[in-house]
Amino acid sequence: MLLKDRLHSLIETCKANSVDPYTYLVDLFRKLPTAKTVEEFEALLPWNLDALTD
């Protein structure tokens, strides 16, 4: 799967979960470098958007 396909899938997942893709990606790219555990990575998934607001 190409990067563009993965990004498109992530954007569509945001839409399916009523999450603004731009806002999600800004938060994701800000917090992704500090994620270390499986739980921290799972918290970054679109359906776990509440975890991004802390």
mmCIF file of C-alpha atoms in Angstrom:
data_model
loop_
_atom_site.group_PDB
_atom_site.id
_atom_site.type_symbol
_atom_site.label_atom_id
_atom_site.label_comp_id
_atom_site.label_asym_id
_atom_site.label_seq_id
_atom_site.Cartn_x
_atom_site.Cartn_y
_atom_site.Cartn_z
ATOM 1 C CA MET A 1 0.000 0.000 0.000
ATOM 2 C CA LEU A 2 1.408 3.358 -1.013
ATOM 3 C CA LEU A 3 1.672 6.272 1.396
ATOM 4 C CA LYS A 4 -0.988 8.230 -0.497
ATOM 5 C CA ASP A 5 -3.358 5.272 -0.129
ATOM 6 C CA ARG A 6 -2.717 5.079 3.605
ATOM 7 C CA LEU A 7 -3.293 8.784 4.014
ATOM 8 C CA HIS A 8 -6.502 8.590 2.003
ATOM 9 C CA SER A 9 -7.681 5.682 4.162
ATOM 10 C CA LEU A 10 -6.934 7.660 7.318
ATOM 11 C CA ILE A 11 -8.855 10.679 6.008
ATOM 12 C CA GLU A 12 -11.834 8.523 5.077
ATOM 13 C CA THR A 13 -11.742 6.919 8.535
ATOM 14 C CA CYS A 14 -11.880 10.405 10.041
ATOM 15 C CA LYS A 15 -14.927 11.232 7.952
ATOM 16 C CA ALA A 16 -16.624 7.966 8.908
ATOM 17 C CA ASN A 17 -16.104 8.879 12.579
ATOM 18 C CA SER A 18 -17.317 12.498 12.172
ATOM 19 C CA VAL A 19 -13.817 13.841 12.762
ATOM 20 C CA ASP A 20 -12.429 16.810 10.830
ATOM 21 C CA PRO A 21 -9.484 15.320 8.884
ATOM 22 C CA TYR A 22 -7.370 18.506 8.979
ATOM 23 C CA THR A 23 -7.720 18.962 12.726
ATOM 24 C CA TYR A 24 -7.039 15.289 13.291
ATOM 25 C CA LEU A 25 -3.897 15.267 11.139
ATOM 26 C CA VAL A 26 -2.503 18.390 12.823
ATOM 27 C CA ASP A 27 -2.983 16.763 16.246
ATOM 28 C CA LEU A 28 -1.668 13.417 15.006
ATOM 29 C CA PHE A 29 1.528 14.832 13.524
ATOM 30 C CA ARG A 30 2.126 16.886 16.664
ATOM 31 C CA LYS A 31 1.701 13.928 19.041
ATOM 32 C CA LEU A 32 2.957 10.990 16.976
ATOM 33 C CA PRO A 33 6.677 11.597 17.647
ATOM 34 C CA THR A 34 6.148 11.272 21.410
ATOM 35 C CA ALA A 35 4.054 8.089 21.308
ATOM 36 C CA LYS A 36 5.989 5.171 22.770
ATOM 37 C CA THR A 37 3.517 2.502 23.895
ATOM 38 C CA VAL A 38 0.788 0.588 22.092
ATOM 39 C CA GLU A 39 -1.773 2.433 24.205
ATOM 40 C CA GLU A 40 -0.365 5.806 23.150
ATOM 41 C CA PHE A 41 -0.474 4.810 19.480
ATOM 42 C CA GLU A 42 -4.032 3.489 19.830
ATOM 43 C CA ALA A 43 -5.067 6.772 21.434
ATOM 44 C CA LEU A 44 -4.054 8.502 18.189
ATOM 45 C CA LEU A 45 -6.619 6.624 16.067
ATOM 46 C CA PRO A 46 -9.484 8.733 14.679
ATOM 47 C CA TRP A 47 -12.192 7.016 16.763
ATOM 48 C CA ASN A 48 -10.171 7.897 19.889
ATOM 49 C CA LEU A 49 -10.099 11.624 19.131
ATOM 50 C CA ASP A 50 -10.920 12.535 22.760
ATOM 51 C CA ALA A 51 -7.494 11.208 23.710
ATOM 52 C CA LEU A 52 -5.906 13.821 21.452
ATOM 53 C CA THR A 53 -7.344 16.744 23.359
ATOM 54 C CA ASP A 54 -5.365 16.270 26.601
#
